[in-house]
CSV table of N, CA and C and ligand atoms in Angstrom, one decimal:
chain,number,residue,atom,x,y,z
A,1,UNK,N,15.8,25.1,-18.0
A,1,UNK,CA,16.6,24.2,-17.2
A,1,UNK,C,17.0,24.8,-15.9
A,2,UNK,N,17.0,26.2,-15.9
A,2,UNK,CA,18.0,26.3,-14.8
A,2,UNK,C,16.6,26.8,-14.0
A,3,UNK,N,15.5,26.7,-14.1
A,3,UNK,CA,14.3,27.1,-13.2
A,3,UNK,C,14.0,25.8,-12.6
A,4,UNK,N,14.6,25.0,-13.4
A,4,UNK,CA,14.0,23.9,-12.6
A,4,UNK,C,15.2,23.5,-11.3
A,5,UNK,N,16.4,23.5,-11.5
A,5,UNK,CA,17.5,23.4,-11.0
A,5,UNK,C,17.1,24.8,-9.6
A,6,UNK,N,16.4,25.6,-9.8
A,6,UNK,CA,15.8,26.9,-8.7
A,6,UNK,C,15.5,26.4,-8.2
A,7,UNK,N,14.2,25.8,-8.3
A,7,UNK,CA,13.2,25.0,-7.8
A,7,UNK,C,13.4,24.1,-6.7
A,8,UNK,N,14.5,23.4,-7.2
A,8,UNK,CA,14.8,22.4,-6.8
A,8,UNK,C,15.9,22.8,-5.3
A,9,UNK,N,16.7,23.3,-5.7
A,9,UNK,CA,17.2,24.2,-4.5
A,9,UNK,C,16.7,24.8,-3.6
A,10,UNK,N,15.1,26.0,-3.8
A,10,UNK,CA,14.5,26.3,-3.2
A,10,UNK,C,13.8,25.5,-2.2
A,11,UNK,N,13.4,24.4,-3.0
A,11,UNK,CA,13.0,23.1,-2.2
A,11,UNK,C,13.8,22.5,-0.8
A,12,UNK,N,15.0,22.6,-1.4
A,12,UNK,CA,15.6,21.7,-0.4
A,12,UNK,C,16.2,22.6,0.3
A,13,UNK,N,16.2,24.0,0.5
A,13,UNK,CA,16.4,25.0,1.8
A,13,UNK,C,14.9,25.0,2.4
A,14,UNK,N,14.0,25.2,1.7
A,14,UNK,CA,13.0,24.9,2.5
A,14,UNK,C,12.7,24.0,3.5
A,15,UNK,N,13.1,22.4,3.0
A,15,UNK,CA,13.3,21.3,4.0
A,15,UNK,C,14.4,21.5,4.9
A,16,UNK,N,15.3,22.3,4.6
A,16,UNK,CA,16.6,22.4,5.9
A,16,UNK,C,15.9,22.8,6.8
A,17,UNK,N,14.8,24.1,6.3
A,17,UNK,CA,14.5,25.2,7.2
A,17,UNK,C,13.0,24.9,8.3
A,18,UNK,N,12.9,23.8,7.7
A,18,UNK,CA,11.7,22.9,8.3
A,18,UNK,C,12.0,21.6,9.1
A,19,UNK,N,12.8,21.7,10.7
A,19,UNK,CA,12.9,20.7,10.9
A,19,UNK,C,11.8,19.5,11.1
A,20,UNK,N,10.1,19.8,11.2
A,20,UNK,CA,8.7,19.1,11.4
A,20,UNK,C,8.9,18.2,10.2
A,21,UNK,N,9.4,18.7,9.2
A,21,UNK,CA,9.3,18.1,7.9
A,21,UNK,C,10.5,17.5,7.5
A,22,UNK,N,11.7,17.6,8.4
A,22,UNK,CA,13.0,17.2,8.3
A,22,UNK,C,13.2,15.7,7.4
A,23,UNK,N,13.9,15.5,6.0
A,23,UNK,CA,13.7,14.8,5.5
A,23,UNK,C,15.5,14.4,5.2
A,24,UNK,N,16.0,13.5,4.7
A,24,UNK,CA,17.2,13.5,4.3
A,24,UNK,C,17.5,14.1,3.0
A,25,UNK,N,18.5,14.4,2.2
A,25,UNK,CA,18.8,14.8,1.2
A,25,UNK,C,19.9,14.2,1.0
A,26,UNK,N,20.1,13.4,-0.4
A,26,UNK,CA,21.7,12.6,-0.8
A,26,UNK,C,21.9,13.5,-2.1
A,27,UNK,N,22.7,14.3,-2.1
A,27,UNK,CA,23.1,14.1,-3.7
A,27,UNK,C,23.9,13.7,-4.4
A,28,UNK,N,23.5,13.1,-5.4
A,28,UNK,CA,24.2,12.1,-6.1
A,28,UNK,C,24.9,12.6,-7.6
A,29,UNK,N,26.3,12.2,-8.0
A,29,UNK,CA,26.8,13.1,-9.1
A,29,UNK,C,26.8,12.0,-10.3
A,30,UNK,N,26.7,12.1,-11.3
A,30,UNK,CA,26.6,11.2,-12.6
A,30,UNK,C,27.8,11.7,-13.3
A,31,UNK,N,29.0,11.2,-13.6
A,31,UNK,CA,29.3,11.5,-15.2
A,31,UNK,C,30.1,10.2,-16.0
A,32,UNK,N,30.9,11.1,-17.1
A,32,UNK,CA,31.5,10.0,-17.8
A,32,UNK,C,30.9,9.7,-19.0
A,33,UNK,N,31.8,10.0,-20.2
A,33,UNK,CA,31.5,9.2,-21.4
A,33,UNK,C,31.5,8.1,-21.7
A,34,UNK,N,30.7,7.9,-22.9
A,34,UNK,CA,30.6,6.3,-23.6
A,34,UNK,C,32.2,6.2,-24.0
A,35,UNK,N,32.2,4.7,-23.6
A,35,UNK,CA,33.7,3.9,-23.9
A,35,UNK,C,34.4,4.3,-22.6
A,36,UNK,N,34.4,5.5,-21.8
A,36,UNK,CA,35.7,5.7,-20.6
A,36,UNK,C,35.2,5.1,-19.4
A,37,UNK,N,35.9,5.7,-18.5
A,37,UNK,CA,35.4,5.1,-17.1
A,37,UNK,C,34.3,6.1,-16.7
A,38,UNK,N,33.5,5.7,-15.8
A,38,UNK,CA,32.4,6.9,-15.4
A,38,UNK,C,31.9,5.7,-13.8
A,39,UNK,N,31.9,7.5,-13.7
A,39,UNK,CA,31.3,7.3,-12.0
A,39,UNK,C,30.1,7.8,-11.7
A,40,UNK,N,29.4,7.1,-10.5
A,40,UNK,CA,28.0,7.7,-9.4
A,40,UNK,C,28.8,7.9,-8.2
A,41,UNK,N,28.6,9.2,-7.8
A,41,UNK,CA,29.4,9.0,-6.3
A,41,UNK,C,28.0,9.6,-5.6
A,42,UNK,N,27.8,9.7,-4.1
A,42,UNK,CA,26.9,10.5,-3.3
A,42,UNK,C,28.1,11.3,-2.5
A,43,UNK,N,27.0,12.6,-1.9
A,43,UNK,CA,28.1,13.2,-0.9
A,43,UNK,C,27.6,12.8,0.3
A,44,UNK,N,27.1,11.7,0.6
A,44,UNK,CA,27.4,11.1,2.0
A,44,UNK,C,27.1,9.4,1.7
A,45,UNK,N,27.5,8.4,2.5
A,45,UNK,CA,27.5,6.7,2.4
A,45,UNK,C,26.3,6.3,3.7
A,46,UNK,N,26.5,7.0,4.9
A,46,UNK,CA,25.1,6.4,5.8
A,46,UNK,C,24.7,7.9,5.8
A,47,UNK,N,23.6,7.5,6.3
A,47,UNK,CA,22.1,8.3,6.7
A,47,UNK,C,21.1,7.7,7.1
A,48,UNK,N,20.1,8.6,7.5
A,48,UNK,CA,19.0,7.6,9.1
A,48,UNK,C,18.0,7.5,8.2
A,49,UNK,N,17.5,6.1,8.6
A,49,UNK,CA,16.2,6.0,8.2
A,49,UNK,C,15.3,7.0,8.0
A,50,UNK,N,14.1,7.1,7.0
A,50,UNK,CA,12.9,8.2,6.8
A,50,UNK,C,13.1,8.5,5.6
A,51,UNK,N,12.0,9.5,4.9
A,51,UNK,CA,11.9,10.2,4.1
A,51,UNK,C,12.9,10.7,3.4
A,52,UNK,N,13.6,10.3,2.2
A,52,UNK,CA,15.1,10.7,1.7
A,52,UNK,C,14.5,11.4,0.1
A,53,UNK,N,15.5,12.2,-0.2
A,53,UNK,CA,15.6,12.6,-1.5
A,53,UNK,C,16.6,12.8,-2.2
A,54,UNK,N,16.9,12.0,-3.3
A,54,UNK,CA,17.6,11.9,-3.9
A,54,UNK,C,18.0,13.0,-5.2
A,55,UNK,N,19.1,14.0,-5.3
A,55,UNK,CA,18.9,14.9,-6.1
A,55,UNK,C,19.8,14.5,-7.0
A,56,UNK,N,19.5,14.6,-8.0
A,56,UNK,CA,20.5,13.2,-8.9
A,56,UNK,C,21.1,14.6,-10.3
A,57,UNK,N,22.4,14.5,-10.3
A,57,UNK,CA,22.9,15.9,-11.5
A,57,UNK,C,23.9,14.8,-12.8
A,58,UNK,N,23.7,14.8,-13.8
A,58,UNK,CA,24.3,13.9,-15.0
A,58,UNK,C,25.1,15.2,-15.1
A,59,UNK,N,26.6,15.2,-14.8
A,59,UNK,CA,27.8,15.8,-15.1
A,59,UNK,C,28.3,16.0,-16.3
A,60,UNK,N,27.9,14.9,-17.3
A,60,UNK,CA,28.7,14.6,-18.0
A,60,UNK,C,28.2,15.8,-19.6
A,61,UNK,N,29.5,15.3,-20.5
A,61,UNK,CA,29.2,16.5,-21.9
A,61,UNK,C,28.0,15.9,-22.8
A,62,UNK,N,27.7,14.7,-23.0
A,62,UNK,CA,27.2,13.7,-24.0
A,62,UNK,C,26.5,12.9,-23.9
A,63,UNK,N,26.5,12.7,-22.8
A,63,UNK,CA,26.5,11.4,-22.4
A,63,UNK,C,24.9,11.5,-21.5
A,64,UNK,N,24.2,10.2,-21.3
A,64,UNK,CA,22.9,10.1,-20.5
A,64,UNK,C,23.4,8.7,-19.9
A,65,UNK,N,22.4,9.4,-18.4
A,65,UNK,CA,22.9,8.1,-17.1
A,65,UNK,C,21.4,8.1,-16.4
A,66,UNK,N,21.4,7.1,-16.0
A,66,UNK,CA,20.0,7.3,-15.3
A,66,UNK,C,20.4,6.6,-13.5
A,67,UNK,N,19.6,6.7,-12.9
A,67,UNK,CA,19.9,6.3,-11.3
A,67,UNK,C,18.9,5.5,-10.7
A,68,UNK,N,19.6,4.0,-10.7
A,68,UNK,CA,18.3,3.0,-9.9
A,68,UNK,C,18.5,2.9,-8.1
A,69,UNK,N,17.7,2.9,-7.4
A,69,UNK,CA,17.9,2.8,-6.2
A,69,UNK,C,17.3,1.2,-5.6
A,70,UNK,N,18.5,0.5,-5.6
A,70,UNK,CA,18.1,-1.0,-5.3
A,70,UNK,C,18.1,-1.2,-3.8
A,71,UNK,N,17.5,-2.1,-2.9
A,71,UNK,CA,17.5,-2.4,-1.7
A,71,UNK,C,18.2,-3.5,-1.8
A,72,UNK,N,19.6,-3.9,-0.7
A,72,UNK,CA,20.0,-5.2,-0.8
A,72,UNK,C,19.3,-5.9,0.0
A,73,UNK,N,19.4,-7.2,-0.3
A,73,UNK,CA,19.1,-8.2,1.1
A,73,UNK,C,19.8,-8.1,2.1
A,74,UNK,N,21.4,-8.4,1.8
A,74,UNK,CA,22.7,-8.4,2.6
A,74,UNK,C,23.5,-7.2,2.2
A,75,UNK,N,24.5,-6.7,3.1
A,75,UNK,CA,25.5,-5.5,2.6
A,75,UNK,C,26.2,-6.6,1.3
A,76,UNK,N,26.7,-7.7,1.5
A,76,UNK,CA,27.5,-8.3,0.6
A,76,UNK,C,27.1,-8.9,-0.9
A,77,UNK,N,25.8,-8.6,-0.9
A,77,UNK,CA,24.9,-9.3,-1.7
A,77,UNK,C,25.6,-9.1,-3.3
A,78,UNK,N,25.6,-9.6,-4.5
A,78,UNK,CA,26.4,-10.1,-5.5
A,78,UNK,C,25.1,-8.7,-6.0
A,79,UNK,N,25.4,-8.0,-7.4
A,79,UNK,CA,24.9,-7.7,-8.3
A,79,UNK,C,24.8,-8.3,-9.6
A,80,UNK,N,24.2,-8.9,-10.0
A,80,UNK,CA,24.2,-9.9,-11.4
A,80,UNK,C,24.1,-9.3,-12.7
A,81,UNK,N,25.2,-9.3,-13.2
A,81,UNK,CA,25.4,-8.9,-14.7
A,81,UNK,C,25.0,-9.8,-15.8
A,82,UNK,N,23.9,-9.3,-16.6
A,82,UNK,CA,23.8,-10.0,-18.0
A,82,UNK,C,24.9,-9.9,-18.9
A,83,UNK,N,25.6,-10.9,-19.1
A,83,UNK,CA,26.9,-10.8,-19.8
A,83,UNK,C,26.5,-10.2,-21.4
A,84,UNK,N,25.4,-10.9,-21.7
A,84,UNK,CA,25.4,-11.1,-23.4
A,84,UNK,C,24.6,-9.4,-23.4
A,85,UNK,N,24.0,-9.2,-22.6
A,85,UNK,CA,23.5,-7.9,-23.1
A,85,UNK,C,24.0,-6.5,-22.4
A,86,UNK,N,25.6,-6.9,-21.3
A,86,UNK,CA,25.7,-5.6,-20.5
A,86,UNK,C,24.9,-4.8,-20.1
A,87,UNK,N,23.9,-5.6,-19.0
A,87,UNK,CA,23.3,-4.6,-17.9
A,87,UNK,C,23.3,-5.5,-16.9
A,88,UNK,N,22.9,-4.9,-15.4
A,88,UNK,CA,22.5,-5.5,-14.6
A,88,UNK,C,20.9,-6.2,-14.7
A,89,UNK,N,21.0,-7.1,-14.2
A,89,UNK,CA,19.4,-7.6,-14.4
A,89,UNK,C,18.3,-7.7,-13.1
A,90,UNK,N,17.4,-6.4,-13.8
A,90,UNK,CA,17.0,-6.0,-12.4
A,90,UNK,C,16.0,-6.6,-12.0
A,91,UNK,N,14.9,-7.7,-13.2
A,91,UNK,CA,14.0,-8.5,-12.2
A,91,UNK,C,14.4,-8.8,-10.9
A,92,UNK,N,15.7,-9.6,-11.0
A,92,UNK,CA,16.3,-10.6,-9.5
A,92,UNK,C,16.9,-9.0,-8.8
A,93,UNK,N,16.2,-8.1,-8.5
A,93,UNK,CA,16.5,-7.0,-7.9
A,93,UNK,C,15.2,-6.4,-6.7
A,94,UNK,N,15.4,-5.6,-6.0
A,94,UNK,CA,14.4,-4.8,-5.2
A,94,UNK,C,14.9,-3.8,-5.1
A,95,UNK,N,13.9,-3.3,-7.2
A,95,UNK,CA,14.0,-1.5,-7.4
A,95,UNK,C,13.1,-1.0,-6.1
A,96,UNK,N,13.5,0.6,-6.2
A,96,UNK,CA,12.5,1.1,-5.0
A,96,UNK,C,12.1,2.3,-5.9
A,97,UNK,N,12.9,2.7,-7.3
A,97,UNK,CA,12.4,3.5,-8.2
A,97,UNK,C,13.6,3.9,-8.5
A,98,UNK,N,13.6,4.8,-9.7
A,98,UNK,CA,14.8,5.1,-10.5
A,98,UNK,C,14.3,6.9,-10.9
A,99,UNK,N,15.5,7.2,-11.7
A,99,UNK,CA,15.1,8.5,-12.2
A,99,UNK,C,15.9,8.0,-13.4
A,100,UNK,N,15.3,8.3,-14.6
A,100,UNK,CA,15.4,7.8,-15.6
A,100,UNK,C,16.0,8.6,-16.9
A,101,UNK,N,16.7,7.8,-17.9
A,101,UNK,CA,17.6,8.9,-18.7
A,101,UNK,C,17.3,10.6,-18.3
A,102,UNK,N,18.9,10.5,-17.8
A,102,UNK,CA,19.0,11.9,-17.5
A,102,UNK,C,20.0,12.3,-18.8
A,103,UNK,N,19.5,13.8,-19.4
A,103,UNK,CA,20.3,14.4,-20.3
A,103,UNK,C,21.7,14.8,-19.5
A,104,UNK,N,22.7,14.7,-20.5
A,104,UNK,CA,23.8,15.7,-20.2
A,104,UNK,C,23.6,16.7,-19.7
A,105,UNK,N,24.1,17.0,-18.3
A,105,UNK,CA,23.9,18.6,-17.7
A,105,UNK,C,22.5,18.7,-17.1
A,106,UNK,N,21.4,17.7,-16.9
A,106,UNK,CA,20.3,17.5,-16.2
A,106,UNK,C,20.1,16.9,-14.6
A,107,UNK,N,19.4,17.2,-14.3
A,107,UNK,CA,19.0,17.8,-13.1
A,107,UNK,C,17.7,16.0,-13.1
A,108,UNK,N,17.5,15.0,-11.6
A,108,UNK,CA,16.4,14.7,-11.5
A,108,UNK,C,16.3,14.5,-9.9
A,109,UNK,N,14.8,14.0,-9.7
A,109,UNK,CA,15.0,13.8,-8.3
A,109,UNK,C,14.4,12.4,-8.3
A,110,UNK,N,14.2,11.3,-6.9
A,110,UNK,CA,13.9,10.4,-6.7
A,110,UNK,C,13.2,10.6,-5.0
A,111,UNK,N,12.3,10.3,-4.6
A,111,UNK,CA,11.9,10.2,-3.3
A,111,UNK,C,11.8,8.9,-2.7
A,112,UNK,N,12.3,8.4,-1.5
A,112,UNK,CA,11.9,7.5,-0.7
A,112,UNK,C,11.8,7.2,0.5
A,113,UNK,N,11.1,6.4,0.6
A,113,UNK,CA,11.3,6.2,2.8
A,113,UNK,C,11.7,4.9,2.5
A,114,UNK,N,13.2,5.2,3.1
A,114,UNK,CA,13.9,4.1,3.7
A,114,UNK,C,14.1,3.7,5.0
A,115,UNK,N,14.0,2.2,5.1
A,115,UNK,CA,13.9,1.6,6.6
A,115,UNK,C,15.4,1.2,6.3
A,116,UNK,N,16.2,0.4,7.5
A,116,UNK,CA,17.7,0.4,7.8
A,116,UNK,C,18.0,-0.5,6.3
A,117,UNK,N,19.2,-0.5,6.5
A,117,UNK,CA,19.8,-1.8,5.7
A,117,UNK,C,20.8,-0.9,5.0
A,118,UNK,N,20.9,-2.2,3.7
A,118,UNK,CA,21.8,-2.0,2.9
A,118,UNK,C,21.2,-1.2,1.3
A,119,UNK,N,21.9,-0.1,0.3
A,119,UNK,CA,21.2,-0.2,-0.7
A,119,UNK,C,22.1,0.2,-1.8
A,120,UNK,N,22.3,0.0,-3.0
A,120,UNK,CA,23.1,0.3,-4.1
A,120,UNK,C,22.1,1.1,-5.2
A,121,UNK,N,23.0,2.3,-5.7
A,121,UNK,CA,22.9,3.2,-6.5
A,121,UNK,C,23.4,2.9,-7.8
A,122,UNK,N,22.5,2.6,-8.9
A,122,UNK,CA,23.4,2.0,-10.0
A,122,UNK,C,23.1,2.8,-11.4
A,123,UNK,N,23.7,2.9,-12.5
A,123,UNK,CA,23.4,3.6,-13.7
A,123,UNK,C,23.1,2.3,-14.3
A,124,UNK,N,21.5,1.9,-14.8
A,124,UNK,CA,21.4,0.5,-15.6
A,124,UNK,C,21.5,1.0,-17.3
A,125,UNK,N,22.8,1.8,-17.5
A,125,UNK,CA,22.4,1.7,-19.3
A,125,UNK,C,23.4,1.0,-19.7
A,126,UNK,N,23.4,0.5,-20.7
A,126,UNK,CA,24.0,-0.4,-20.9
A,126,UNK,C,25.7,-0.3,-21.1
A,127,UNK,N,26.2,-1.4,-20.2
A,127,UNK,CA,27.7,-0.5,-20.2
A,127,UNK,C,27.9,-0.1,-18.6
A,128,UNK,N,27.1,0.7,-18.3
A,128,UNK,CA,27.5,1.9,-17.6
A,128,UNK,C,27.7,1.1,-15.9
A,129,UNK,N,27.1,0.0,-15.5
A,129,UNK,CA,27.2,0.1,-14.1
A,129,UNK,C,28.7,-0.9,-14.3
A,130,UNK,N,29.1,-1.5,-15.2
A,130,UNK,CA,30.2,-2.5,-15.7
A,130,UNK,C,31.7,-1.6,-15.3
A,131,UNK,N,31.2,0.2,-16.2
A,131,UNK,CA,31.9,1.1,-16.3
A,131,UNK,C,32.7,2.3,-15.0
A,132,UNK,N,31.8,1.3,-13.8
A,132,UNK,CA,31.9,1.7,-12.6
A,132,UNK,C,30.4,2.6,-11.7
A,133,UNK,N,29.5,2.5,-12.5
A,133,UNK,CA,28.6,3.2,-12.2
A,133,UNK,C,27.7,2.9,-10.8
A,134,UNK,N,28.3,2.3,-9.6
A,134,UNK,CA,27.4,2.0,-8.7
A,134,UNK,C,28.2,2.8,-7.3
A,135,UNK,N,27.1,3.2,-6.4
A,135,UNK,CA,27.9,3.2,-5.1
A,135,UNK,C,26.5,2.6,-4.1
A,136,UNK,N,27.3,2.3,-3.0
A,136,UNK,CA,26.8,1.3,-1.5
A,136,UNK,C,26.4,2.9,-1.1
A,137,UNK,N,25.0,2.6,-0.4
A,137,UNK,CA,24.2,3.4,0.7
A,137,UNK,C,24.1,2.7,2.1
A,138,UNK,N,24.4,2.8,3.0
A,138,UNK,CA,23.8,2.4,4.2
A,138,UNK,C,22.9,3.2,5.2
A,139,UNK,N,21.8,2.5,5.5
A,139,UNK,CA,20.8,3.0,5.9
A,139,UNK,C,21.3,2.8,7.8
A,140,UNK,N,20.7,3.8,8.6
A,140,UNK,CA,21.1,3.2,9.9
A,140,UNK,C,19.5,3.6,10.6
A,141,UNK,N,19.2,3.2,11.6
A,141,UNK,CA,17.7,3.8,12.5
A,141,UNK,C,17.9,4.7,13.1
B,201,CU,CU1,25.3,5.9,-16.8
């Protein structure tokens, strides 16, 4: 675990150290147990269009969260909750990809090229985006 967690660091000094290749980096924190409140936060809300990577860390003791990267239409756009089964329902969504159950104390990444707009960061397990699990991204050019 923690070579991969090397790796991944090495990685992303590499890209600092490479402006030709200059990509964004968001990193995104997961925690929170089942039944309490739990959060996704990023350490930044805008960032420029291009090449982004998402370094995604599940904080928590127990617990598994995974991270969807949705594109909105509008900044205000509604997210739709299935009542009867507590999740978001991501058909009526535009995934751009996820990183998927992440273990307690796990490490993942996501890559994408984003153009401007609006986008939300959500934990779809069941429960969890209800439980607070989303944050707003803004894309700018
Ligand atoms: Cu979660």
């Amino acid at each position: 675990m923690h070579s991969i967690r090397n790796t991944i660091a090495v990685l992303a000094v590499a890209c600092l150290a490479t402006p030709a290749f200059a990509a964004t980096t968001v990193k995104v924190t997961e925690g929170g147990e089942g039944g309490g409140p739990m959060t996704l936060t990023l350490d930044q809300s805008t960032i420029k269009a291009g090449e982004t990577t998402f370094l995604v860390h599940n904080d928590a003791m127990t617990e598994e969260h995974e991270m969807v990267l949705v594109k909105l239409k509008t900044a205000d756009q509604k997210i739709g909750v299935d009542a009867a089964k507590d999740l978001v329902n991501e058909t009526k969504l535009n995934s751009m990809g996820e990183v998927a159950e992440l273990k307690p104390g796990a490490d993942g990444e996501l890559k994408a090229k984003l153009v401007p707009g609006s986008y939300v960061l959500l934990c779809n397990i069941k429960g969890h985006f209800q439980a607070g699990m989303h944050a707003m991204l803004t894309v700018t050019k």
